[in-house]
Short mmCIF file of C-alpha atoms in Angstrom, two decimals:
data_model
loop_
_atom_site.label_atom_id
_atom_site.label_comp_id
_atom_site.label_asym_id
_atom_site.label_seq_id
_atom_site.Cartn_x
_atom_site.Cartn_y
_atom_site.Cartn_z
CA UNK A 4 -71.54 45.95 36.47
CA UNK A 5 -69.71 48.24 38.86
CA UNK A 6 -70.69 48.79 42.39
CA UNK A 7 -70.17 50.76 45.54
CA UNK A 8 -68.46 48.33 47.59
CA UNK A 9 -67.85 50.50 50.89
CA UNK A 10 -68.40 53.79 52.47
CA UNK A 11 -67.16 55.84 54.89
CA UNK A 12 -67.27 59.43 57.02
CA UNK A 13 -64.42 60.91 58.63
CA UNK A 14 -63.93 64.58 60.24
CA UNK A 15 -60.89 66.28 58.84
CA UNK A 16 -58.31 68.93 60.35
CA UNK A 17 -55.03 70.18 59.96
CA UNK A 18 -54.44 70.51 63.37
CA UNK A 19 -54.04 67.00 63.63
CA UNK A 20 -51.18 67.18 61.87
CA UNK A 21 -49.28 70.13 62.94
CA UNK A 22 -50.56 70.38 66.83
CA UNK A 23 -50.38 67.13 68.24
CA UNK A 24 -48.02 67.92 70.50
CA UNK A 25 -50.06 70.51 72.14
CA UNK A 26 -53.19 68.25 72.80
CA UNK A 27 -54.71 67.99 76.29
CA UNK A 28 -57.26 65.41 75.83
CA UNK A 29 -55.05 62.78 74.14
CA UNK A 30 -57.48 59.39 74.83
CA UNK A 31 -59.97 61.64 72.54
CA UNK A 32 -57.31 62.21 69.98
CA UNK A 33 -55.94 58.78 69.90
CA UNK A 34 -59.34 57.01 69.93
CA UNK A 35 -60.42 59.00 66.43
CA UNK A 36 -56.83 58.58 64.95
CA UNK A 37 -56.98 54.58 65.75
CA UNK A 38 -60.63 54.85 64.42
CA UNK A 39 -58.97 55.86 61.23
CA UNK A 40 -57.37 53.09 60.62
CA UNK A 41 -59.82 50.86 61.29
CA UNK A 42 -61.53 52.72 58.88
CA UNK A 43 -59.07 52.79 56.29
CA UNK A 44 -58.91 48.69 57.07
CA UNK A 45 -62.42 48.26 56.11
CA UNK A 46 -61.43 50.23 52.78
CA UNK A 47 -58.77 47.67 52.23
CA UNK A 48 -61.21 44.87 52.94
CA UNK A 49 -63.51 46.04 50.80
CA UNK A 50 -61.25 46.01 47.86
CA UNK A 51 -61.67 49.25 46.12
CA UNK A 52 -60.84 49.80 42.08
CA UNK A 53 -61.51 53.56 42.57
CA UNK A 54 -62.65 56.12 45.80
CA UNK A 55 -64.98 58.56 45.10
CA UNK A 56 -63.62 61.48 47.93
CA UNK A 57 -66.88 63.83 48.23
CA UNK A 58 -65.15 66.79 50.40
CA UNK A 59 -65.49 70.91 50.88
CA UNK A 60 -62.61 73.03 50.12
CA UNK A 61 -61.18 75.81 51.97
CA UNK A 62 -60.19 78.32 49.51
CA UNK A 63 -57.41 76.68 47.84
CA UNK A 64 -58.70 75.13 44.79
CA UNK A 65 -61.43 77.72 44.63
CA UNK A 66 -62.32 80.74 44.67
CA UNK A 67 -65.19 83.79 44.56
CA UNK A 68 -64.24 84.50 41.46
CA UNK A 69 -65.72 80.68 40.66
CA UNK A 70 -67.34 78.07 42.75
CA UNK A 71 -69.80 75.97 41.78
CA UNK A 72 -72.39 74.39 44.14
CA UNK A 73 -70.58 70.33 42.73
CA UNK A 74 -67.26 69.79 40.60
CA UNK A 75 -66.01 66.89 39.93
CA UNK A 76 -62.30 66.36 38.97
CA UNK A 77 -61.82 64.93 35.39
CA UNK A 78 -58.22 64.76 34.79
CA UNK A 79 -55.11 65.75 36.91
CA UNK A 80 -55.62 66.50 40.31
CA UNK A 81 -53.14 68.23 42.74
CA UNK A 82 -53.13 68.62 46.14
CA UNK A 83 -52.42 71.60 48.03
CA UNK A 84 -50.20 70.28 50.31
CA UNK A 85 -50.51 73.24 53.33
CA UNK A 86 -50.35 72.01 57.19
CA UNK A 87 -48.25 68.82 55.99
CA UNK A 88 -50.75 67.29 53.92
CA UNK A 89 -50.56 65.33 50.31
CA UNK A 90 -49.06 67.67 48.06
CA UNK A 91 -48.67 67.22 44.14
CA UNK A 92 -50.40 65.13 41.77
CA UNK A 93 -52.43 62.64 42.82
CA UNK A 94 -53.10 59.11 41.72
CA UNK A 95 -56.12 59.58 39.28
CA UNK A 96 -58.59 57.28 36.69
CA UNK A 97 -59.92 60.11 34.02
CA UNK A 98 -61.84 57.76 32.17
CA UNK A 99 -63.85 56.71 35.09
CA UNK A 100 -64.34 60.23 36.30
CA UNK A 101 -65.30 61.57 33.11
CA UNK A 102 -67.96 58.89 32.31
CA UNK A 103 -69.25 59.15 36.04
CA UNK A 104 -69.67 62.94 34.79
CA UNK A 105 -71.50 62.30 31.85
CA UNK A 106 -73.90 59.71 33.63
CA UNK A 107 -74.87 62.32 36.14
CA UNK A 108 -75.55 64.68 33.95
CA UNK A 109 -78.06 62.33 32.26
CA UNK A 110 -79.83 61.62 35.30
CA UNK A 111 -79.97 65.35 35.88
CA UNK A 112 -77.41 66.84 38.39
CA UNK A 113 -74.97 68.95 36.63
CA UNK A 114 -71.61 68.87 37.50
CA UNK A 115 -69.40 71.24 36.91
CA UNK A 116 -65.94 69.64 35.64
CA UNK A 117 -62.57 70.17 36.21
CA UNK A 118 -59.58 68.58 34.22
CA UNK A 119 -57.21 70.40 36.68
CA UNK A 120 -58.58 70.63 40.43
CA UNK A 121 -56.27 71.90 43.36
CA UNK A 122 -58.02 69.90 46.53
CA UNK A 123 -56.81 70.76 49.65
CA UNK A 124 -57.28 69.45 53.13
CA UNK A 125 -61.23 68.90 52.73
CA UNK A 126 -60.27 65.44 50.42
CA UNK A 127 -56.10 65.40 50.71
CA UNK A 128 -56.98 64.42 54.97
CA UNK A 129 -59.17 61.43 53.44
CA UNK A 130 -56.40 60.22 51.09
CA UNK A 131 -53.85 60.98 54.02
CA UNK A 132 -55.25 58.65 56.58
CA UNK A 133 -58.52 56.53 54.77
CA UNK A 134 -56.29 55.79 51.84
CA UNK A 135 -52.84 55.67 53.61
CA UNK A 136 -50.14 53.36 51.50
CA UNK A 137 -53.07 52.05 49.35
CA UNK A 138 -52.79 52.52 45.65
CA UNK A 139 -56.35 53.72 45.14
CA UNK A 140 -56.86 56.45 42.39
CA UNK A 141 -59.28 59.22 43.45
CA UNK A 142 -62.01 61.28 42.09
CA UNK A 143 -62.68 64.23 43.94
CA UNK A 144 -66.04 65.22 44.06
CA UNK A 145 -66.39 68.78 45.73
CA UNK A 146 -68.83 70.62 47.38
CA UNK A 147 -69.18 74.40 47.88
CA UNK A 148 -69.85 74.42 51.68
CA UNK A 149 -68.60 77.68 52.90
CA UNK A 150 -69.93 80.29 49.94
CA UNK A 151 -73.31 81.25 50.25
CA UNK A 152 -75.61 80.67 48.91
CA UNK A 153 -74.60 77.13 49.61
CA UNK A 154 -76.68 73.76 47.73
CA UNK A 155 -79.78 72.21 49.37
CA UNK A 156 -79.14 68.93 51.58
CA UNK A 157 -81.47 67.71 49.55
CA UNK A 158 -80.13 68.16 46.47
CA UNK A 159 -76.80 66.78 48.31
CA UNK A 160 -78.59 63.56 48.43
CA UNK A 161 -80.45 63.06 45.29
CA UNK A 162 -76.50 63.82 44.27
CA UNK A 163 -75.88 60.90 46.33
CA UNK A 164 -77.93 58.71 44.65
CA UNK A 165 -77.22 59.52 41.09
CA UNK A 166 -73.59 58.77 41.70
CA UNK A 167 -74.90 55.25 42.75
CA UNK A 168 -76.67 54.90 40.12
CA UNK A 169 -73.85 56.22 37.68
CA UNK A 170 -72.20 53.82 39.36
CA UNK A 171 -73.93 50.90 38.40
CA UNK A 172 -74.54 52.14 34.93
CA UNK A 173 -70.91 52.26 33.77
CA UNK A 174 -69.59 49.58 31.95
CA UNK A 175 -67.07 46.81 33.68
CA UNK A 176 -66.73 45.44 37.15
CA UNK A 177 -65.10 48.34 38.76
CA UNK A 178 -65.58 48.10 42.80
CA UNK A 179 -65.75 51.72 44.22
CA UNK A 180 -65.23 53.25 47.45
CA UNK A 181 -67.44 56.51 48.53
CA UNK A 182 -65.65 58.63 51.05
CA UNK A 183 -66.82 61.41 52.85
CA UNK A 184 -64.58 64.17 54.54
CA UNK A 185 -65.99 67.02 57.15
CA UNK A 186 -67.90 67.79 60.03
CA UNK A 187 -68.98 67.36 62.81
CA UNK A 188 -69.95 70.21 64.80
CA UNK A 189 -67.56 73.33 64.52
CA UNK A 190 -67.51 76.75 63.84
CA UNK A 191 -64.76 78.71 62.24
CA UNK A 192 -63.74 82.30 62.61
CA UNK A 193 -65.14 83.21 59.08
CA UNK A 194 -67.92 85.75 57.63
CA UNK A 195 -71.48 84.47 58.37
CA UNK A 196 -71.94 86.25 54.70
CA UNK A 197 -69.17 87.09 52.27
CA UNK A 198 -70.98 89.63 51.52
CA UNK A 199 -71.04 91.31 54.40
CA UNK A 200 -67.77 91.14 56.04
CA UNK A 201 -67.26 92.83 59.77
CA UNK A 202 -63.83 93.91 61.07
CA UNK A 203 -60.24 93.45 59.62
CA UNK A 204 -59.74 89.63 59.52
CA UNK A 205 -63.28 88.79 57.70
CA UNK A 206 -62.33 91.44 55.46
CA UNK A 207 -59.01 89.44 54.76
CA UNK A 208 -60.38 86.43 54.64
CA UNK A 209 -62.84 87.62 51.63
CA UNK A 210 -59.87 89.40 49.83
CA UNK A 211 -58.32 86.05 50.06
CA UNK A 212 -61.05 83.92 48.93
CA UNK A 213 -61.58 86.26 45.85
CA UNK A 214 -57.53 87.09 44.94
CA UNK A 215 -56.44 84.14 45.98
CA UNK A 216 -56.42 82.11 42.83
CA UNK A 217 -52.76 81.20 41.59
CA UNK A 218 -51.38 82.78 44.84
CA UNK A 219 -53.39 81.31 48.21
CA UNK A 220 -49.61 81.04 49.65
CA UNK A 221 -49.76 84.46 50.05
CA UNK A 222 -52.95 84.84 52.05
CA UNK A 223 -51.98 81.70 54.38
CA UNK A 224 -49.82 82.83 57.17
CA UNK A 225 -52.45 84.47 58.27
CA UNK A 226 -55.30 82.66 57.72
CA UNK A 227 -53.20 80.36 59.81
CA UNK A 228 -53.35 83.13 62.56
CA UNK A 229 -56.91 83.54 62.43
CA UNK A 230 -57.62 79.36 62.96
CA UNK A 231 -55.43 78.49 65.44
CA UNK A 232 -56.45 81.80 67.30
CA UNK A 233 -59.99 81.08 67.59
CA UNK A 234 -62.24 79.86 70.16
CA UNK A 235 -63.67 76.01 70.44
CA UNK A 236 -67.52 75.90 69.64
CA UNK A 237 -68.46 72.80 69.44
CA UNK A 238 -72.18 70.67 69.71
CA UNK A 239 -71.87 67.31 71.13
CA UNK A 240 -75.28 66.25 71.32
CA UNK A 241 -75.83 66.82 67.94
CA UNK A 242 -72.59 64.53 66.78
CA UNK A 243 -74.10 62.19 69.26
CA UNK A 244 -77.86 62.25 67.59
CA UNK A 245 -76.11 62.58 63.62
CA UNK A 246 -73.77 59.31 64.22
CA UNK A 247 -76.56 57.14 66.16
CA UNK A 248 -78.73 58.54 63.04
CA UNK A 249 -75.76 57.32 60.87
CA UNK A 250 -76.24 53.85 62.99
CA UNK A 251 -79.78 52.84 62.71
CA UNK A 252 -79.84 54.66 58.38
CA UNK A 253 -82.13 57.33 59.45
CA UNK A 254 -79.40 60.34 57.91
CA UNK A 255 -82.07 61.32 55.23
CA UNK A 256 -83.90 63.12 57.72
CA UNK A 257 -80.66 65.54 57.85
CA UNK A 258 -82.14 66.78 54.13
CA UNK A 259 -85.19 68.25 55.43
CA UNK A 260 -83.03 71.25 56.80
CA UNK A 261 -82.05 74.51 55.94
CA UNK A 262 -78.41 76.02 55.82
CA UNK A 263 -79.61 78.25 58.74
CA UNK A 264 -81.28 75.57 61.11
CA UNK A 265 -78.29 73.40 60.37
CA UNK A 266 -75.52 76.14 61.17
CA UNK A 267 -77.70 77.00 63.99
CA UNK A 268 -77.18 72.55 65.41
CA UNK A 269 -73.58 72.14 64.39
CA UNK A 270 -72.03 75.59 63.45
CA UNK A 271 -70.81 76.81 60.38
CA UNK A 272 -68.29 73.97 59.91
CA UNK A 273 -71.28 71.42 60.01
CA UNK A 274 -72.45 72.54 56.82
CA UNK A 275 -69.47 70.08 55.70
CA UNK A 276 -71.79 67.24 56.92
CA UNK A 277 -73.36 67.60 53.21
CA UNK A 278 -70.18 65.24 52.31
CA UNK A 279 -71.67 62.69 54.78
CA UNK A 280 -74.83 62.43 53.57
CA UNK A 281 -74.26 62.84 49.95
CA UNK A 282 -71.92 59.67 51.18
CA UNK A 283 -74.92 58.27 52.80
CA UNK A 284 -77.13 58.76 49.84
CA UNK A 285 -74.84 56.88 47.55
CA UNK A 286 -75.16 53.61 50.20
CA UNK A 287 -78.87 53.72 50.04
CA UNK A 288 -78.62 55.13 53.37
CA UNK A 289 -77.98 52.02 55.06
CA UNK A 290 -77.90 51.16 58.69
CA UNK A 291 -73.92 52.14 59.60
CA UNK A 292 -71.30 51.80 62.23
CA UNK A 293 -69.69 54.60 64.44
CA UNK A 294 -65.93 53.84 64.80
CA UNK A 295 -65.57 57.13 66.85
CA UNK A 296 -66.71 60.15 68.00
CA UNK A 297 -63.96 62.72 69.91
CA UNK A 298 -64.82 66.34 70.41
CA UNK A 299 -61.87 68.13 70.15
CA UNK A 300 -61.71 71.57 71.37
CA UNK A 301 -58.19 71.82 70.60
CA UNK A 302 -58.80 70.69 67.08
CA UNK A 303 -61.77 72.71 66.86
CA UNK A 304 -64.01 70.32 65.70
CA UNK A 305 -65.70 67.21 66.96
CA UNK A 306 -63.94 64.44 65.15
CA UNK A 307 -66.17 61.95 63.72
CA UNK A 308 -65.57 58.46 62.04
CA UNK A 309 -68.37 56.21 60.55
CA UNK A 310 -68.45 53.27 57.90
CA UNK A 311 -71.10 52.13 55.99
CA UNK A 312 -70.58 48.58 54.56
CA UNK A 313 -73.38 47.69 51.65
CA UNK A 314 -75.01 44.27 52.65
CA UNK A 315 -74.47 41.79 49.88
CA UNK A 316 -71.43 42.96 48.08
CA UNK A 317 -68.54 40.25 48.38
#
């Protein structure tokens, strides 16, 4: 029987990798990169076949013209490579992904599939650092994070725990990894509503999100501009409260929320914290450790690392 033999959480951005240099609070920034790689130690430890990488996607891989609420990769998978991050194909294991696909379909979550899916930053950060020099194949499991209207934390976890239970149901000994990529707190210079854009650069960044299939180069420059140009919002006590709740297994109680009353605790960028507990949901939500927690206002984001180790799997 196959089993989840590890979990963890990490907070992802590309400024990590193209602004270190103009970092004030560098004790913050070094304490979540080392807590990196003690996560990515414990995935070593732990002895991984496969890594299920549950992450959002920025508009790279998809767009208005498509998104689904889940999609899980299937076949090749590419990354996107922008702010110096894993470009190209990716290390993969079809067969795996494809019966995970089926099995969650049976227990009733449909998944939409994709047999060529362009991840970006929201997974290519996890197999950057969580993964780094470890010949793990992936299978990306996206969710639509930033597109209302967006899928119900709820039905983020009950995700969660068909995967486990996919897991377990497929045939062999495979040992799997669950990592999740987002969050914490943030909030990004973007539309509160597609739909209703207000001044020039929302109206971009909607003309991107729709056109940009096939040419999201094009759009990037500035979307670049419009990041690294906005102002830190960040929510510390609630990164605080969400990895103590990741701590003592109480992240279930994260479901009972809305999209609203959780963009309203963490900002628009916490609605990535769906990868955490879908994570969560997949380890039973079991009791977990913090490795770090480093608000970053030059980052944007408070940077979050957690790692949930399954009690009884040698």
């Amino acid at each position: 029987m196959s089993d989840i033999v590890v979990g963890a959480g990490a907070s992802h951005s590309t400024l990590m990798n193209t602004h270190w240099d103009q970092v004030v609070h560098t004790d913050r920034a070094e304490r979540f990169r080392d807590a990196l790689g003690q996560a990515r130690d414990a995935v070593a430890a732990a002895r991984p076949d496969v890594a299920i990488i549950i992450g959002s996607n920025h508009f790279r891989g998809f767009w208005l013209d498509m998104i689904p609420p889940f999609t899980l990769g299937v076949g090749e998978v590419l990354g996107a490579g922008e702010a110096k991050t894993p470009s190209g194909p990716q290390r993969t294991e079809p067969e795996f992904a494809r019966a995970l696909a089926e099995h969650l379909i049976d227990r009733g979550t449909e998944v939409a599939i994709s047999a060529r899916l362009q991840i970006d930053h929201g997974q290519t950060h996890a197999i950057q650092y969580l993964l780094a020099d470890l010949p793990i194949p992936v299978v990306p499991l996206v969710i639509n994070v930033f597109a209302a209207p967006l899928p119900r934390l709820d039905r983020c976890a009950e995700l969660g725990r068909n995967v486990a239970d996919a897991v377990r149901a497929l045939g062999g000994d495979r040992r799997v990894a669950v990592l999740a990529s987002g969050g914490l707190s943030h909030q990004l210079p973007w539309p509160a509503d597609w739909r209703d854009p207000r001044g020039d650069d929302e109206e971009f960044l909607v003309e991107a999100w729709l056109n940009g299939r096939g040419d999201w180069q094009r759009y990037d420059k500035r979307r670049r501009e419009i990041i690294t140009a906005a102002q830190p919002v960040l929510f510390p006590e609630f990164d605080e409260q969400f990895l103590a709740d990741l701590e003592s297994g109480q992240l279930a109680r994260y479901t009972e929320y809305s999209s609203a009353e959780l963009e309203k605790l963490a900002g628009n960028g916490g609605q990535e914290l769906r990868t955490w507990l879908t994570m969560a949901a997949a380890l039973g939500f079991a009791p977990g450790r913090r490795l770090a927690y480093s608000p970053m206002p030059e980052w944007l984001t408070g940077m979050g690392v957690g790692l949930i180790e399954p009690v009884g799997v040698s």
